[in-house]
Amino acid sequence: MIMRKSTLKYYFSVEGETEQWYLEWLQNQINNAPKAACKVSFNKQIQKDPLKRAKSLAITDKVEIWHLSDYESSDEVHAKQFIETIDRMAETKSLKKQINYNFGYSNFTFDLWMILHKMDCCGSLSHRKQYITPINKAFGENFEDMDEFKHEANFKRCLKKLKLQDVIEAVKRSKAIMEINKQNGYVLHQYRGYSYYKENPSLMIWEIIEKILIDCELLSYNS
């Protein structure tokens, strides 16, 4: 008798379509993986305001939500938006105490996470548009700019070049980046219960992806 796999549910708010497409791809990859101990269901919404996302959820049980966001630059406008995002996550704790908001940020952008599936990207960049060079190298493409890469057909073509093992490698490379930042003595800023580096590259999206892989028994540090 074939045992039916249980389904684990995860909640997200994301700031763009590429993050949503990626989560859809990852969900399908896990659910179609014979070695996965369970299936997953990603409850996701494109919503830049975490507080609005929390208000939209009709739930009574305790849940974790991960907000995938970018630290696009150190310019005043982007730094302010980043802090405001943290403020809104913190405000959910008083609005809905059963919701715990976690921060899956990328510095500069989610594109860093995509690159890490295929190659290291430890060097500091001066502008997010410079990701186009490692994107093209990682995926064997020749996009003229980031807008072309983020076109739905192009982005999803790049996703088709990935496997779950690439996701595992992205987690490992992300953790290596954060360890390098620590070794370099960069300040891990603390604000309203959330931590982040202002330096590029840095990212925390890998934390929830690692958790999902471990929950599904697709990643183990004991073996």
Short mmCIF file of C-alpha atoms in Angstrom, two decimals:
data_model
loop_
_atom_site.label_atom_id
_atom_site.label_comp_id
_atom_site.label_asym_id
_atom_site.label_seq_id
_atom_site.Cartn_x
_atom_site.Cartn_y
_atom_site.Cartn_z
CA MET A 1 0.00 0.00 0.00
CA ILE A 2 1.35 3.40 -1.04
CA MET A 3 1.30 5.90 1.80
CA ARG A 4 0.04 9.37 0.91
CA LYS A 5 2.46 12.12 1.79
CA SER A 6 1.37 14.78 4.25
CA THR A 7 1.42 18.41 3.11
CA LEU A 8 3.25 21.17 4.94
CA LYS A 9 2.04 24.74 4.51
CA TYR A 10 4.27 27.80 4.38
CA TYR A 11 3.25 31.45 4.17
CA PHE A 12 4.98 34.17 2.16
CA SER A 13 4.61 37.75 1.11
CA VAL A 14 6.79 38.80 -1.81
CA GLU A 15 7.49 42.08 -3.51
CA GLY A 16 7.61 40.98 -7.14
CA GLU A 17 6.60 38.44 -9.75
CA THR A 18 10.00 36.76 -10.00
CA GLU A 19 9.84 35.73 -6.33
CA GLN A 20 6.34 34.36 -6.88
CA TRP A 21 7.38 32.42 -9.99
CA TYR A 22 10.34 31.00 -8.11
CA LEU A 23 8.19 29.78 -5.22
CA GLU A 24 5.77 28.16 -7.67
CA TRP A 25 8.69 26.40 -9.33
CA LEU A 26 10.15 25.26 -5.99
CA GLN A 27 6.79 23.95 -4.81
CA ASN A 28 6.43 21.87 -7.97
CA GLN A 29 9.99 20.57 -7.72
CA ILE A 30 9.50 19.37 -4.16
CA ASN A 31 6.06 17.89 -4.81
CA ASN A 32 7.42 15.94 -7.78
CA ALA A 33 10.52 14.71 -5.95
CA PRO A 34 10.23 11.01 -5.07
CA LYS A 35 12.69 11.42 -2.19
CA ALA A 36 10.70 14.20 -0.53
CA ALA A 37 9.15 12.98 2.72
CA CYS A 38 6.17 15.29 2.31
CA LYS A 39 4.52 17.69 -0.08
CA VAL A 40 4.42 21.46 0.36
CA SER A 41 1.86 24.18 -0.18
CA PHE A 42 3.05 27.77 -0.46
CA ASN A 43 0.45 30.37 0.49
CA LYS A 44 1.97 33.40 -1.22
CA GLN A 45 0.90 36.89 -2.16
CA ILE A 46 2.57 39.78 -3.94
CA GLN A 47 2.31 42.39 -1.23
CA LYS A 48 5.00 44.93 -0.33
CA ASP A 49 3.27 45.78 2.95
CA PRO A 50 3.63 42.91 5.47
CA LEU A 51 0.93 44.40 7.69
CA LYS A 52 -1.62 44.29 4.86
CA ARG A 53 -0.63 40.70 4.20
CA ALA A 54 -1.19 39.79 7.85
CA LYS A 55 -4.59 41.50 7.87
CA SER A 56 -5.68 39.51 4.82
CA LEU A 57 -5.15 36.15 6.54
CA ALA A 58 -8.18 34.66 8.28
CA ILE A 59 -6.30 32.37 10.64
CA THR A 60 -6.53 31.47 14.32
CA ASP A 61 -3.55 29.14 14.68
CA LYS A 62 0.01 30.35 15.11
CA VAL A 63 1.81 30.74 11.77
CA GLU A 64 5.09 32.03 10.43
CA ILE A 65 5.16 34.31 7.41
CA TRP A 66 8.31 35.04 5.47
CA HIS A 67 8.59 38.39 3.72
CA LEU A 68 10.94 38.30 0.73
CA SER A 69 12.29 41.80 0.22
CA ASP A 70 15.25 43.64 -1.30
CA TYR A 71 17.79 46.08 0.11
CA GLU A 72 18.12 47.74 -3.28
CA SER A 73 20.80 50.27 -2.34
CA SER A 74 22.09 52.44 0.47
CA ASP A 75 20.45 55.49 -1.08
CA GLU A 76 18.18 57.29 1.35
CA VAL A 77 14.97 56.33 -0.46
CA HIS A 78 15.79 52.60 -0.52
CA ALA A 79 17.19 52.54 3.01
CA LYS A 80 13.99 54.22 4.22
CA GLN A 81 11.80 51.68 2.40
CA PHE A 82 13.80 48.84 3.94
CA ILE A 83 13.33 50.18 7.48
CA GLU A 84 9.64 50.83 6.83
CA THR A 85 9.23 47.20 5.77
CA ILE A 86 10.74 46.07 9.07
CA ASP A 87 8.43 48.47 10.94
CA ARG A 88 5.40 46.93 9.26
CA MET A 89 6.55 43.40 10.10
CA ALA A 90 7.04 44.41 13.73
CA GLU A 91 3.58 45.98 13.84
CA THR A 92 1.94 42.67 12.97
CA LYS A 93 2.97 41.34 16.38
CA SER A 94 0.60 43.73 18.13
CA LEU A 95 -2.13 43.33 15.52
CA LYS A 96 -2.12 39.53 15.31
CA LYS A 97 -0.11 37.89 18.04
CA GLN A 98 -0.47 34.47 16.41
CA ILE A 99 1.60 35.66 13.42
CA ASN A 100 5.38 35.63 13.53
CA TYR A 101 6.89 37.56 10.61
CA ASN A 102 10.37 36.58 9.42
CA PHE A 103 12.59 38.51 7.05
CA GLY A 104 14.04 36.87 3.94
CA TYR A 105 15.88 39.89 2.60
CA SER A 106 18.42 40.03 -0.22
CA ASN A 107 21.09 42.70 -0.58
CA PHE A 108 20.91 44.00 -3.24
CA THR A 109 18.11 41.92 -4.77
CA PHE A 110 16.49 38.51 -5.19
CA ASP A 111 18.67 38.14 -8.30
CA LEU A 112 21.62 37.40 -5.98
CA TRP A 113 19.75 34.34 -4.71
CA MET A 114 19.13 33.19 -8.28
CA ILE A 115 22.81 33.47 -9.20
CA LEU A 116 23.85 31.43 -6.17
CA HIS A 117 22.05 28.38 -7.56
CA LYS A 118 24.78 28.06 -10.16
CA MET A 119 27.88 29.93 -8.96
CA ASP A 120 29.49 31.95 -6.19
CA CYS A 121 28.77 35.67 -6.10
CA CYS A 122 30.86 36.96 -3.21
CA GLY A 123 32.13 40.19 -4.74
CA SER A 124 30.55 43.50 -3.79
CA LEU A 125 28.65 45.35 -6.52
CA SER A 126 27.95 49.06 -6.72
CA HIS A 127 24.52 48.78 -8.37
CA ARG A 128 21.85 46.10 -8.71
CA LYS A 129 21.85 46.38 -12.51
CA GLN A 130 25.33 44.80 -12.48
CA TYR A 131 23.77 41.42 -11.67
CA ILE A 132 23.12 40.95 -15.38
CA THR A 133 26.71 39.78 -15.98
CA PRO A 134 26.68 36.93 -13.42
CA ILE A 135 23.07 36.09 -14.39
CA ASN A 136 24.13 35.56 -17.99
CA LYS A 137 27.14 33.53 -16.90
CA ALA A 138 25.16 31.40 -14.44
CA PHE A 139 22.37 30.53 -16.85
CA GLY A 140 24.23 30.59 -20.18
CA GLU A 141 22.16 33.49 -21.47
CA ASN A 142 22.83 36.80 -23.21
CA PHE A 143 20.24 39.15 -21.73
CA GLU A 144 20.88 42.83 -22.43
CA ASP A 145 19.66 43.98 -19.02
CA MET A 146 17.81 42.88 -15.89
CA ASP A 147 14.43 43.83 -17.32
CA GLU A 148 14.92 41.31 -20.12
CA PHE A 149 15.91 38.62 -17.61
CA LYS A 150 12.79 39.32 -15.53
CA HIS A 151 10.44 38.94 -18.50
CA GLU A 152 8.22 35.99 -17.58
CA ALA A 153 9.23 33.72 -20.46
CA ASN A 154 12.93 34.39 -19.93
CA PHE A 155 12.86 33.98 -16.17
CA LYS A 156 10.91 30.74 -16.37
CA ARG A 157 13.32 29.43 -19.00
CA CYS A 158 16.12 29.97 -16.49
CA LEU A 159 14.11 28.16 -13.82
CA LYS A 160 13.89 25.13 -16.11
CA LYS A 161 17.68 24.94 -16.00
CA LEU A 162 17.61 24.39 -12.23
CA LYS A 163 17.24 21.27 -10.11
CA LEU A 164 16.72 20.75 -6.38
CA GLN A 165 20.44 20.12 -5.97
CA ASP A 166 21.02 23.65 -7.24
CA VAL A 167 18.74 24.95 -4.48
CA ILE A 168 20.83 23.09 -1.91
CA GLU A 169 23.98 24.64 -3.39
CA ALA A 170 22.38 28.10 -3.21
CA VAL A 171 21.76 27.58 0.50
CA LYS A 172 25.37 26.57 1.05
CA ARG A 173 26.74 29.53 -0.92
CA SER A 174 24.43 31.93 0.93
CA LYS A 175 25.64 30.69 4.31
CA ALA A 176 29.23 31.08 3.12
CA ILE A 177 28.55 34.72 2.21
CA MET A 178 27.13 35.45 5.64
CA GLU A 179 30.12 33.77 7.30
CA ILE A 180 32.50 35.89 5.21
CA ASN A 181 30.63 39.02 6.30
CA LYS A 182 31.05 37.95 9.92
CA GLN A 183 34.75 37.24 9.45
CA ASN A 184 35.20 40.64 7.80
CA GLY A 185 33.82 42.27 10.92
CA TYR A 186 30.80 43.83 9.25
CA VAL A 187 28.17 45.14 11.62
CA LEU A 188 25.10 42.92 11.86
CA HIS A 189 22.53 45.62 12.42
CA GLN A 190 19.66 44.92 14.83
CA TYR A 191 16.33 46.71 14.52
CA ARG A 192 13.01 45.78 16.11
CA GLY A 193 14.00 42.15 16.44
CA TYR A 194 15.37 41.78 12.91
CA SER A 195 19.01 41.61 11.80
CA TYR A 196 20.66 42.54 8.53
CA TYR A 197 23.91 43.62 6.91
CA LYS A 198 24.06 46.86 4.96
CA GLU A 199 26.94 45.46 2.94
CA ASN A 200 26.42 43.77 -0.42
CA PRO A 201 26.30 40.83 -0.85
CA SER A 202 24.22 39.54 2.03
CA LEU A 203 20.91 37.69 2.26
CA MET A 204 18.61 35.78 4.57
CA ILE A 205 16.17 34.16 2.13
CA TRP A 206 18.17 30.95 2.43
CA GLU A 207 16.90 30.41 5.99
CA ILE A 208 13.34 29.55 4.99
CA ILE A 209 14.47 27.56 1.94
CA GLU A 210 16.82 25.53 4.13
CA LYS A 211 14.02 24.93 6.64
CA ILE A 212 11.68 23.68 3.90
CA LEU A 213 14.32 21.31 2.51
CA ILE A 214 15.06 19.94 5.98
CA ASP A 215 11.34 19.56 6.78
CA CYS A 216 10.94 17.54 3.57
CA GLU A 217 14.05 15.47 4.35
CA LEU A 218 15.76 16.70 1.20
CA LEU A 219 18.65 18.21 3.15
CA SER A 220 20.35 16.77 6.19
CA TYR A 221 23.48 17.87 8.03
CA ASN A 222 23.66 14.58 9.92
CA SER A 223 24.40 12.42 6.95
#
